[in-house]
Amino acid sequence: MKIVETPDGGARVWRVCIDTGGWQEKNDIFTEITLGVGGEVFRRSPEEFVQEVERFRAHYLEGDGPIFALYETVQAVRDVAKAEDRHLTAQERAIIRGIRKRTFVMFEEQLRAAGDLGADPDIARAE
């Protein structure tokens, strides 16, 4: 979920869609989110948000093309560490963070080109 300020000082709530990876407007849950009703609410930095969204997309979405090839690359790095029964190295974590930042921008640019009003590749560029 993300809450975005509107030009008139209001807010729009966007939720990432499990089926498409795109954004669904969900303004009806604004109060629930901002007041923390019904669960825990966490504030994330733009970097953390980008990483979480890309973790979500890579887990739930399937497809072809460069974005999905990069998702597979991230999984391959993780699989090697798991097979070797070790934690990711600092270099591997940095590689994964960099790939996820890139896939976020790529995915958001595609969504924006397709007319998704919630798409914002600049979130990752602001870091």
PDB file of N, CA, C and O in Angstrom, residues 36-104:
ATOM      1  N   GLY A  36      -4.450   2.663  11.870  1.00  0.00           N
ATOM      2  CA  GLY A  36      -3.929   1.355  12.245  1.00  0.00           C
ATOM      3  C   GLY A  36      -4.997   0.384  12.703  1.00  0.00           C
ATOM      4  O   GLY A  36      -4.728  -0.527  13.465  1.00  0.00           O
ATOM      5  N   VAL A  37      -6.214   0.552  12.225  1.00  0.00           N
ATOM      6  CA  VAL A  37      -7.320  -0.319  12.613  1.00  0.00           C
ATOM      7  C   VAL A  37      -7.178  -1.662  11.901  1.00  0.00           C
ATOM      8  O   VAL A  37      -6.952  -1.714  10.708  1.00  0.00           O
ATOM      9  N   GLY A  38      -7.312  -2.737  12.647  1.00  0.00           N
ATOM     10  CA  GLY A  38      -7.337  -4.060  12.032  1.00  0.00           C
ATOM     11  C   GLY A  38      -5.987  -4.666  11.733  1.00  0.00           C
ATOM     12  O   GLY A  38      -5.901  -5.689  11.081  1.00  0.00           O
ATOM     13  N   GLY A  39      -4.923  -4.089  12.169  1.00  0.00           N
ATOM     14  CA  GLY A  39      -3.614  -4.679  11.912  1.00  0.00           C
ATOM     15  C   GLY A  39      -2.511  -3.669  12.126  1.00  0.00           C
ATOM     16  O   GLY A  39      -2.749  -2.525  12.488  1.00  0.00           O
ATOM     17  N   GLU A  40      -1.307  -4.115  11.871  1.00  0.00           N
ATOM     18  CA  GLU A  40      -0.156  -3.254  12.066  1.00  0.00           C
ATOM     19  C   GLU A  40       0.107  -2.430  10.814  1.00  0.00           C
ATOM     20  O   GLU A  40      -0.055  -2.909   9.702  1.00  0.00           O
ATOM     21  N   VAL A  41       0.519  -1.206  11.007  1.00  0.00           N
ATOM     22  CA  VAL A  41       0.854  -0.311   9.912  1.00  0.00           C
ATOM     23  C   VAL A  41       2.308   0.088  10.078  1.00  0.00           C
ATOM     24  O   VAL A  41       2.735   0.478  11.162  1.00  0.00           O
ATOM     25  N   PHE A  42       3.076  -0.034   8.998  1.00  0.00           N
ATOM     26  CA  PHE A  42       4.492   0.300   9.041  1.00  0.00           C
ATOM     27  C   PHE A  42       4.786   1.389   8.031  1.00  0.00           C
ATOM     28  O   PHE A  42       4.303   1.343   6.912  1.00  0.00           O
ATOM     29  N   ARG A  43       5.578   2.338   8.436  1.00  0.00           N
ATOM     30  CA  ARG A  43       6.053   3.365   7.516  1.00  0.00           C
ATOM     31  C   ARG A  43       7.370   2.857   6.935  1.00  0.00           C
ATOM     32  O   ARG A  43       8.233   2.373   7.677  1.00  0.00           O
ATOM     33  N   ARG A  44       7.527   2.969   5.649  1.00  0.00           N
ATOM     34  CA  ARG A  44       8.738   2.503   4.974  1.00  0.00           C
ATOM     35  C   ARG A  44       9.418   3.665   4.269  1.00  0.00           C
ATOM     36  O   ARG A  44       8.759   4.563   3.752  1.00  0.00           O
ATOM     37  N   SER A  45      10.729   3.604   4.210  1.00  0.00           N
ATOM     38  CA  SER A  45      11.473   4.566   3.398  1.00  0.00           C
ATOM     39  C   SER A  45      11.212   4.197   1.932  1.00  0.00           C
ATOM     40  O   SER A  45      10.787   3.077   1.632  1.00  0.00           O
ATOM     41  N   PRO A  46      11.473   5.123   1.010  1.00  0.00           N
ATOM     42  CA  PRO A  46      11.305   4.764  -0.404  1.00  0.00           C
ATOM     43  C   PRO A  46      12.104   3.513  -0.785  1.00  0.00           C
ATOM     44  O   PRO A  46      11.603   2.657  -1.504  1.00  0.00           O
ATOM     45  N   GLU A  47      13.325   3.381  -0.283  1.00  0.00           N
ATOM     46  CA  GLU A  47      14.150   2.209  -0.601  1.00  0.00           C
ATOM     47  C   GLU A  47      13.500   0.928  -0.084  1.00  0.00           C
ATOM     48  O   GLU A  47      13.428  -0.073  -0.799  1.00  0.00           O
ATOM     49  N   GLU A  48      13.031   0.948   1.154  1.00  0.00           N
ATOM     50  CA  GLU A  48      12.375  -0.232   1.722  1.00  0.00           C
ATOM     51  C   GLU A  48      11.089  -0.559   0.959  1.00  0.00           C
ATOM     52  O   GLU A  48      10.798  -1.725   0.703  1.00  0.00           O
ATOM     53  N   PHE A  49      10.330   0.484   0.582  1.00  0.00           N
ATOM     54  CA  PHE A  49       9.099   0.290  -0.169  1.00  0.00           C
ATOM     55  C   PHE A  49       9.386  -0.394  -1.500  1.00  0.00           C
ATOM     56  O   PHE A  49       8.739  -1.374  -1.867  1.00  0.00           O
ATOM     57  N   VAL A  50      10.370   0.095  -2.223  1.00  0.00           N
ATOM     58  CA  VAL A  50      10.749  -0.481  -3.518  1.00  0.00           C
ATOM     59  C   VAL A  50      11.121  -1.952  -3.343  1.00  0.00           C
ATOM     60  O   VAL A  50      10.680  -2.814  -4.109  1.00  0.00           O
ATOM     61  N   GLN A  51      11.928  -2.255  -2.333  1.00  0.00           N
ATOM     62  CA  GLN A  51      12.357  -3.640  -2.103  1.00  0.00           C
ATOM     63  C   GLN A  51      11.165  -4.537  -1.783  1.00  0.00           C
ATOM     64  O   GLN A  51      11.061  -5.652  -2.292  1.00  0.00           O
ATOM     65  N   GLU A  52      10.251  -4.056  -0.948  1.00  0.00           N
ATOM     66  CA  GLU A  52       9.071  -4.857  -0.573  1.00  0.00           C
ATOM     67  C   GLU A  52       8.163  -5.106  -1.771  1.00  0.00           C
ATOM     68  O   GLU A  52       7.679  -6.226  -1.964  1.00  0.00           O
ATOM     69  N   VAL A  53       7.921  -4.077  -2.564  1.00  0.00           N
ATOM     70  CA  VAL A  53       7.054  -4.236  -3.740  1.00  0.00           C
ATOM     71  C   VAL A  53       7.674  -5.236  -4.708  1.00  0.00           C
ATOM     72  O   VAL A  53       6.989  -6.123  -5.230  1.00  0.00           O
ATOM     73  N   GLU A  54       8.965  -5.144  -4.934  1.00  0.00           N
ATOM     74  CA  GLU A  54       9.603  -6.063  -5.880  1.00  0.00           C
ATOM     75  C   GLU A  54       9.696  -7.487  -5.341  1.00  0.00           C
ATOM     76  O   GLU A  54       9.603  -8.443  -6.101  1.00  0.00           O
ATOM     77  N   ARG A  55       9.860  -7.638  -4.036  1.00  0.00           N
ATOM     78  CA  ARG A  55       9.797  -8.973  -3.433  1.00  0.00           C
ATOM     79  C   ARG A  55       8.414  -9.578  -3.695  1.00  0.00           C
ATOM     80  O   ARG A  55       8.294 -10.738  -4.068  1.00  0.00           O
ATOM     81  N   PHE A  56       7.385  -8.773  -3.489  1.00  0.00           N
ATOM     82  CA  PHE A  56       5.997  -9.191  -3.694  1.00  0.00           C
ATOM     83  C   PHE A  56       5.771  -9.576  -5.158  1.00  0.00           C
ATOM     84  O   PHE A  56       5.239 -10.651  -5.459  1.00  0.00           O
ATOM     85  N   ARG A  57       6.146  -8.693  -6.063  1.00  0.00           N
ATOM     86  CA  ARG A  57       5.939  -8.963  -7.487  1.00  0.00           C
ATOM     87  C   ARG A  57       6.671 -10.218  -7.939  1.00  0.00           C
ATOM     88  O   ARG A  57       6.122 -11.040  -8.667  1.00  0.00           O
ATOM     89  N   ALA A  58       7.908 -10.364  -7.530  1.00  0.00           N
ATOM     90  CA  ALA A  58       8.696 -11.532  -7.936  1.00  0.00           C
ATOM     91  C   ALA A  58       8.085 -12.824  -7.406  1.00  0.00           C
ATOM     92  O   ALA A  58       8.145 -13.864  -8.069  1.00  0.00           O
ATOM     93  N   HIS A  59       7.497 -12.764  -6.234  1.00  0.00           N
ATOM     94  CA  HIS A  59       6.902 -13.953  -5.626  1.00  0.00           C
ATOM     95  C   HIS A  59       5.592 -14.347  -6.293  1.00  0.00           C
ATOM     96  O   HIS A  59       5.347 -15.531  -6.537  1.00  0.00           O
ATOM     97  N   TYR A  60       4.748 -13.368  -6.597  1.00  0.00           N
ATOM     98  CA  TYR A  60       3.391 -13.664  -7.051  1.00  0.00           C
ATOM     99  C   TYR A  60       3.184 -13.648  -8.563  1.00  0.00           C
ATOM    100  O   TYR A  60       2.220 -14.228  -9.047  1.00  0.00           O
ATOM    101  N   LEU A  61       4.045 -12.975  -9.300  1.00  0.00           N
ATOM    102  CA  LEU A  61       3.820 -12.832 -10.732  1.00  0.00           C
ATOM    103  C   LEU A  61       4.682 -13.782 -11.542  1.00  0.00           C
ATOM    104  O   LEU A  61       5.785 -14.141 -11.126  1.00  0.00           O
ATOM    105  N   GLU A  62       4.168 -14.143 -12.694  1.00  0.00           N
ATOM    106  CA  GLU A  62       4.920 -14.954 -13.645  1.00  0.00           C
ATOM    107  C   GLU A  62       4.836 -14.284 -14.996  1.00  0.00           C
ATOM    108  O   GLU A  62       3.852 -13.621 -15.306  1.00  0.00           O
ATOM    109  N   GLY A  63       5.874 -14.449 -15.797  1.00  0.00           N
ATOM    110  CA  GLY A  63       5.842 -13.860 -17.124  1.00  0.00           C
ATOM    111  C   GLY A  63       7.167 -14.028 -17.822  1.00  0.00           C
ATOM    112  O   GLY A  63       8.069 -14.728 -17.345  1.00  0.00           O
ATOM    113  N   ASP A  64       7.250 -13.381 -18.967  1.00  0.00           N
ATOM    114  CA  ASP A  64       8.457 -13.417 -19.791  1.00  0.00           C
ATOM    115  C   ASP A  64       8.998 -11.999 -19.921  1.00  0.00           C
ATOM    116  O   ASP A  64       8.321 -11.037 -19.598  1.00  0.00           O
ATOM    117  N   GLY A  65      10.208 -11.913 -20.410  1.00  0.00           N
ATOM    118  CA  GLY A  65      10.801 -10.612 -20.662  1.00  0.00           C
ATOM    119  C   GLY A  65      11.880 -10.271 -19.657  1.00  0.00           C
ATOM    120  O   GLY A  65      12.175 -11.041 -18.733  1.00  0.00           O
ATOM    121  N   PRO A  66      12.473  -9.107 -19.826  1.00  0.00           N
ATOM    122  CA  PRO A  66      13.638  -8.733 -19.019  1.00  0.00           C
ATOM    123  C   PRO A  66      13.357  -8.600 -17.527  1.00  0.00           C
ATOM    124  O   PRO A  66      14.209  -8.950 -16.715  1.00  0.00           O
ATOM    125  N   ILE A  67      12.186  -8.122 -17.153  1.00  0.00           N
ATOM    126  CA  ILE A  67      11.882  -7.989 -15.728  1.00  0.00           C
ATOM    127  C   ILE A  67      11.863  -9.355 -15.064  1.00  0.00           C
ATOM    128  O   ILE A  67      12.469  -9.556 -13.999  1.00  0.00           O
ATOM    129  N   PHE A  68      11.211 -10.304 -15.700  1.00  0.00           N
ATOM    130  CA  PHE A  68      11.104 -11.633 -15.110  1.00  0.00           C
ATOM    131  C   PHE A  68      12.449 -12.369 -15.144  1.00  0.00           C
ATOM    132  O   PHE A  68      12.738 -13.166 -14.245  1.00  0.00           O
ATOM    133  N   ALA A  69      13.275 -12.080 -16.127  1.00  0.00           N
ATOM    134  CA  ALA A  69      14.627 -12.649 -16.145  1.00  0.00           C
ATOM    135  C   ALA A  69      15.424 -12.124 -14.952  1.00  0.00           C
ATOM    136  O   ALA A  69      16.186 -12.872 -14.319  1.00  0.00           O
ATOM    137  N   LEU A  70      15.237 -10.852 -14.628  1.00  0.00           N
ATOM    138  CA  LEU A  70      15.931 -10.285 -13.468  1.00  0.00           C
ATOM    139  C   LEU A  70      15.384 -10.863 -12.164  1.00  0.00           C
ATOM    140  O   LEU A  70      16.148 -11.112 -11.226  1.00  0.00           O
ATOM    141  N   TYR A  71      14.078 -11.098 -12.091  1.00  0.00           N
ATOM    142  CA  TYR A  71      13.515 -11.769 -10.909  1.00  0.00           C
ATOM    143  C   TYR A  71      14.155 -13.144 -10.739  1.00  0.00           C
ATOM    144  O   TYR A  71      14.473 -13.560  -9.625  1.00  0.00           O
ATOM    145  N   GLU A  72      14.344 -13.857 -11.852  1.00  0.00           N
ATOM    146  CA  GLU A  72      14.976 -15.181 -11.800  1.00  0.00           C
ATOM    147  C   GLU A  72      16.435 -15.078 -11.358  1.00  0.00           C
ATOM    148  O   GLU A  72      16.929 -15.953 -10.642  1.00  0.00           O
ATOM    149  N   THR A  73      17.114 -14.022 -11.764  1.00  0.00           N
ATOM    150  CA  THR A  73      18.501 -13.811 -11.345  1.00  0.00           C
ATOM    151  C   THR A  73      18.580 -13.644  -9.833  1.00  0.00           C
ATOM    152  O   THR A  73      19.434 -14.246  -9.171  1.00  0.00           O
ATOM    153  N   VAL A  74      17.673 -12.833  -9.280  1.00  0.00           N
ATOM    154  CA  VAL A  74      17.633 -12.643  -7.827  1.00  0.00           C
ATOM    155  C   VAL A  74      17.389 -13.983  -7.144  1.00  0.00           C
ATOM    156  O   VAL A  74      18.079 -14.327  -6.172  1.00  0.00           O
ATOM    157  N   GLN A  75      16.447 -14.750  -7.655  1.00  0.00           N
ATOM    158  CA  GLN A  75      16.146 -16.044  -7.037  1.00  0.00           C
ATOM    159  C   GLN A  75      17.336 -16.985  -7.132  1.00  0.00           C
ATOM    160  O   GLN A  75      17.620 -17.740  -6.191  1.00  0.00           O
ATOM    161  N   ALA A  76      18.067 -16.944  -8.237  1.00  0.00           N
ATOM    162  CA  ALA A  76      19.248 -17.796  -8.396  1.00  0.00           C
ATOM    163  C   ALA A  76      20.315 -17.452  -7.361  1.00  0.00           C
ATOM    164  O   ALA A  76      20.935 -18.354  -6.776  1.00  0.00           O
ATOM    165  N   VAL A  77      20.521 -16.178  -7.109  1.00  0.00           N
ATOM    166  CA  VAL A  77      21.498 -15.759  -6.093  1.00  0.00           C
ATOM    167  C   VAL A  77      21.060 -16.284  -4.729  1.00  0.00           C
ATOM    168  O   VAL A  77      21.869 -16.827  -3.963  1.00  0.00           O
ATOM    169  N   ARG A  78      19.789 -16.146  -4.423  1.00  0.00           N
ATOM    170  CA  ARG A  78      19.257 -16.624  -3.140  1.00  0.00           C
ATOM    171  C   ARG A  78      19.361 -18.155  -3.037  1.00  0.00           C
ATOM    172  O   ARG A  78      19.689 -18.689  -1.978  1.00  0.00           O
ATOM    173  N   ASP A  79      19.084 -18.834  -4.141  1.00  0.00           N
ATOM    174  CA  ASP A  79      19.136 -20.295  -4.156  1.00  0.00           C
ATOM    175  C   ASP A  79      20.549 -20.822  -3.898  1.00  0.00           C
ATOM    176  O   ASP A  79      20.729 -21.820  -3.198  1.00  0.00           O
ATOM    177  N   VAL A  80      21.546 -20.150  -4.459  1.00  0.00           N
ATOM    178  CA  VAL A  80      22.941 -20.565  -4.248  1.00  0.00           C
ATOM    179  C   VAL A  80      23.292 -20.459  -2.760  1.00  0.00           C
ATOM    180  O   VAL A  80      23.870 -21.385  -2.177  1.00  0.00           O
ATOM    181  N   ALA A  81      22.943 -19.347  -2.154  1.00  0.00           N
ATOM    182  CA  ALA A  81      23.242 -19.166  -0.725  1.00  0.00           C
ATOM    183  C   ALA A  81      22.526 -20.232   0.105  1.00  0.00           C
ATOM    184  O   ALA A  81      23.113 -20.808   1.026  1.00  0.00           O
ATOM    185  N   LYS A  82      21.284 -20.515  -0.246  1.00  0.00           N
ATOM    186  CA  LYS A  82      20.521 -21.532   0.491  1.00  0.00           C
ATOM    187  C   LYS A  82      21.150 -22.911   0.307  1.00  0.00           C
ATOM    188  O   LYS A  82      21.294 -23.665   1.274  1.00  0.00           O
ATOM    189  N   ALA A  83      21.548 -23.239  -0.919  1.00  0.00           N
ATOM    190  CA  ALA A  83      22.175 -24.538  -1.196  1.00  0.00           C
ATOM    191  C   ALA A  83      23.492 -24.686  -0.443  1.00  0.00           C
ATOM    192  O   ALA A  83      23.869 -25.793  -0.042  1.00  0.00           O
ATOM    193  N   GLU A  84      24.175 -23.582  -0.233  1.00  0.00           N
ATOM    194  CA  GLU A  84      25.435 -23.586   0.497  1.00  0.00           C
ATOM    195  C   GLU A  84      25.230 -23.398   1.995  1.00  0.00           C
ATOM    196  O   GLU A  84      26.195 -23.285   2.745  1.00  0.00           O
ATOM    197  N   ASP A  85      23.961 -23.357   2.413  1.00  0.00           N
ATOM    198  CA  ASP A  85      23.577 -23.235   3.821  1.00  0.00           C
ATOM    199  C   ASP A  85      24.265 -22.041   4.499  1.00  0.00           C
ATOM    200  O   ASP A  85      24.915 -22.179   5.539  1.00  0.00           O
ATOM    201  N   ARG A  86      24.111 -20.892   3.846  1.00  0.00           N
ATOM    202  CA  ARG A  86      24.727 -19.682   4.389  1.00  0.00           C
ATOM    203  C   ARG A  86      23.821 -18.485   4.137  1.00  0.00           C
ATOM    204  O   ARG A  86      22.910 -18.525   3.329  1.00  0.00           O
ATOM    205  N   HIS A  87      24.113 -17.396   4.851  1.00  0.00           N
ATOM    206  CA  HIS A  87      23.423 -16.137   4.626  1.00  0.00           C
ATOM    207  C   HIS A  87      23.982 -15.482   3.364  1.00  0.00           C
ATOM    208  O   HIS A  87      25.102 -15.778   2.949  1.00  0.00           O
ATOM    209  N   LEU A  88      23.217 -14.590   2.800  1.00  0.00           N
ATOM    210  CA  LEU A  88      23.720 -13.817   1.661  1.00  0.00           C
ATOM    211  C   LEU A  88      24.898 -12.961   2.111  1.00  0.00           C
ATOM    212  O   LEU A  88      24.905 -12.442   3.224  1.00  0.00           O
ATOM    213  N   THR A  89      25.881 -12.810   1.238  1.00  0.00           N
ATOM    214  CA  THR A  89      27.003 -11.926   1.538  1.00  0.00           C
ATOM    215  C   THR A  89      26.549 -10.476   1.351  1.00  0.00           C
ATOM    216  O   THR A  89      25.513 -10.206   0.737  1.00  0.00           O
ATOM    217  N   ALA A  90      27.349  -9.558   1.832  1.00  0.00           N
ATOM    218  CA  ALA A  90      27.041  -8.140   1.650  1.00  0.00           C
ATOM    219  C   ALA A  90      26.979  -7.799   0.160  1.00  0.00           C
ATOM    220  O   ALA A  90      26.115  -7.029  -0.272  1.00  0.00           O
ATOM    221  N   GLN A  91      27.864  -8.380  -0.608  1.00  0.00           N
ATOM    222  CA  GLN A  91      27.879  -8.123  -2.052  1.00  0.00           C
ATOM    223  C   GLN A  91      26.615  -8.690  -2.708  1.00  0.00           C
ATOM    224  O   GLN A  91      26.008  -8.018  -3.553  1.00  0.00           O
ATOM    225  N   GLU A  92      26.190  -9.879  -2.313  1.00  0.00           N
ATOM    226  CA  GLU A  92      24.960 -10.467  -2.869  1.00  0.00           C
ATOM    227  C   GLU A  92      23.734  -9.630  -2.496  1.00  0.00           C
ATOM    228  O   GLU A  92      22.854  -9.404  -3.338  1.00  0.00           O
ATOM    229  N   ARG A  93      23.688  -9.167  -1.255  1.00  0.00           N
ATOM    230  CA  ARG A  93      22.564  -8.312  -0.837  1.00  0.00           C
ATOM    231  C   ARG A  93      22.533  -7.025  -1.661  1.00  0.00           C
ATOM    232  O   ARG A  93      21.472  -6.558  -2.074  1.00  0.00           O
ATOM    233  N   ALA A  94      23.707  -6.454  -1.911  1.00  0.00           N
ATOM    234  CA  ALA A  94      23.779  -5.227  -2.711  1.00  0.00           C
ATOM    235  C   ALA A  94      23.333  -5.482  -4.153  1.00  0.00           C
ATOM    236  O   ALA A  94      22.625  -4.657  -4.748  1.00  0.00           O
ATOM    237  N   ILE A  95      23.724  -6.604  -4.703  1.00  0.00           N
ATOM    238  CA  ILE A  95      23.312  -6.963  -6.063  1.00  0.00           C
ATOM    239  C   ILE A  95      21.792  -7.100  -6.127  1.00  0.00           C
ATOM    240  O   ILE A  95      21.144  -6.560  -7.025  1.00  0.00           O
ATOM    241  N   ILE A  96      21.222  -7.794  -5.160  1.00  0.00           N
ATOM    242  CA  ILE A  96      19.769  -7.993  -5.126  1.00  0.00           C
ATOM    243  C   ILE A  96      19.049  -6.657  -4.977  1.00  0.00           C
ATOM    244  O   ILE A  96      18.064  -6.389  -5.683  1.00  0.00           O
ATOM    245  N   ARG A  97      19.515  -5.810  -4.083  1.00  0.00           N
ATOM    246  CA  ARG A  97      18.896  -4.484  -3.910  1.00  0.00           C
ATOM    247  C   ARG A  97      18.946  -3.688  -5.215  1.00  0.00           C
ATOM    248  O   ARG A  97      17.963  -3.047  -5.609  1.00  0.00           O
ATOM    249  N   GLY A  98      20.088  -3.735  -5.882  1.00  0.00           N
ATOM    250  CA  GLY A  98      20.235  -3.011  -7.151  1.00  0.00           C
ATOM    251  C   GLY A  98      19.321  -3.550  -8.240  1.00  0.00           C
ATOM    252  O   GLY A  98      18.713  -2.780  -8.986  1.00  0.00           O
ATOM    253  N   ILE A  99      19.216  -4.866  -8.329  1.00  0.00           N
ATOM    254  CA  ILE A  99      18.328  -5.465  -9.327  1.00  0.00           C
ATOM    255  C   ILE A  99      16.881  -5.101  -9.029  1.00  0.00           C
ATOM    256  O   ILE A  99      16.127  -4.722  -9.932  1.00  0.00           O
ATOM    257  N   ARG A 100      16.482  -5.193  -7.776  1.00  0.00           N
ATOM    258  CA  ARG A 100      15.098  -4.866  -7.427  1.00  0.00           C
ATOM    259  C   ARG A 100      14.780  -3.394  -7.704  1.00  0.00           C
ATOM    260  O   ARG A 100      13.674  -3.064  -8.136  1.00  0.00           O
ATOM    261  N   LYS A 101      15.723  -2.528  -7.464  1.00  0.00           N
ATOM    262  CA  LYS A 101      15.503  -1.114  -7.759  1.00  0.00           C
ATOM    263  C   LYS A 101      15.285  -0.935  -9.262  1.00  0.00           C
ATOM    264  O   LYS A 101      14.390  -0.221  -9.696  1.00  0.00           O
ATOM    265  N   ARG A 102      16.091  -1.629 -10.039  1.00  0.00           N
ATOM    266  CA  ARG A 102      15.960  -1.544 -11.507  1.00  0.00           C
ATOM    267  C   ARG A 102      14.643  -2.135 -11.977  1.00  0.00           C
ATOM    268  O   ARG A 102      13.969  -1.551 -12.821  1.00  0.00           O
ATOM    269  N   THR A 103      14.255  -3.305 -11.441  1.00  0.00           N
ATOM    270  CA  THR A 103      12.997  -3.906 -11.889  1.00  0.00           C
ATOM    271  C   THR A 103      11.804  -3.047 -11.477  1.00  0.00           C
ATOM    272  O   THR A 103      10.815  -2.969 -12.209  1.00  0.00           O
ATOM    273  N   PHE A 104      11.893  -2.388 -10.325  1.00  0.00           N
ATOM    274  CA  PHE A 104      10.812  -1.498  -9.909  1.00  0.00           C
ATOM    275  C   PHE A 104      10.619  -0.394 -10.948  1.00  0.00           C
ATOM    276  O   PHE A 104       9.496  -0.139 -11.387  1.00  0.00           O
TER     277      PHE A 104
END
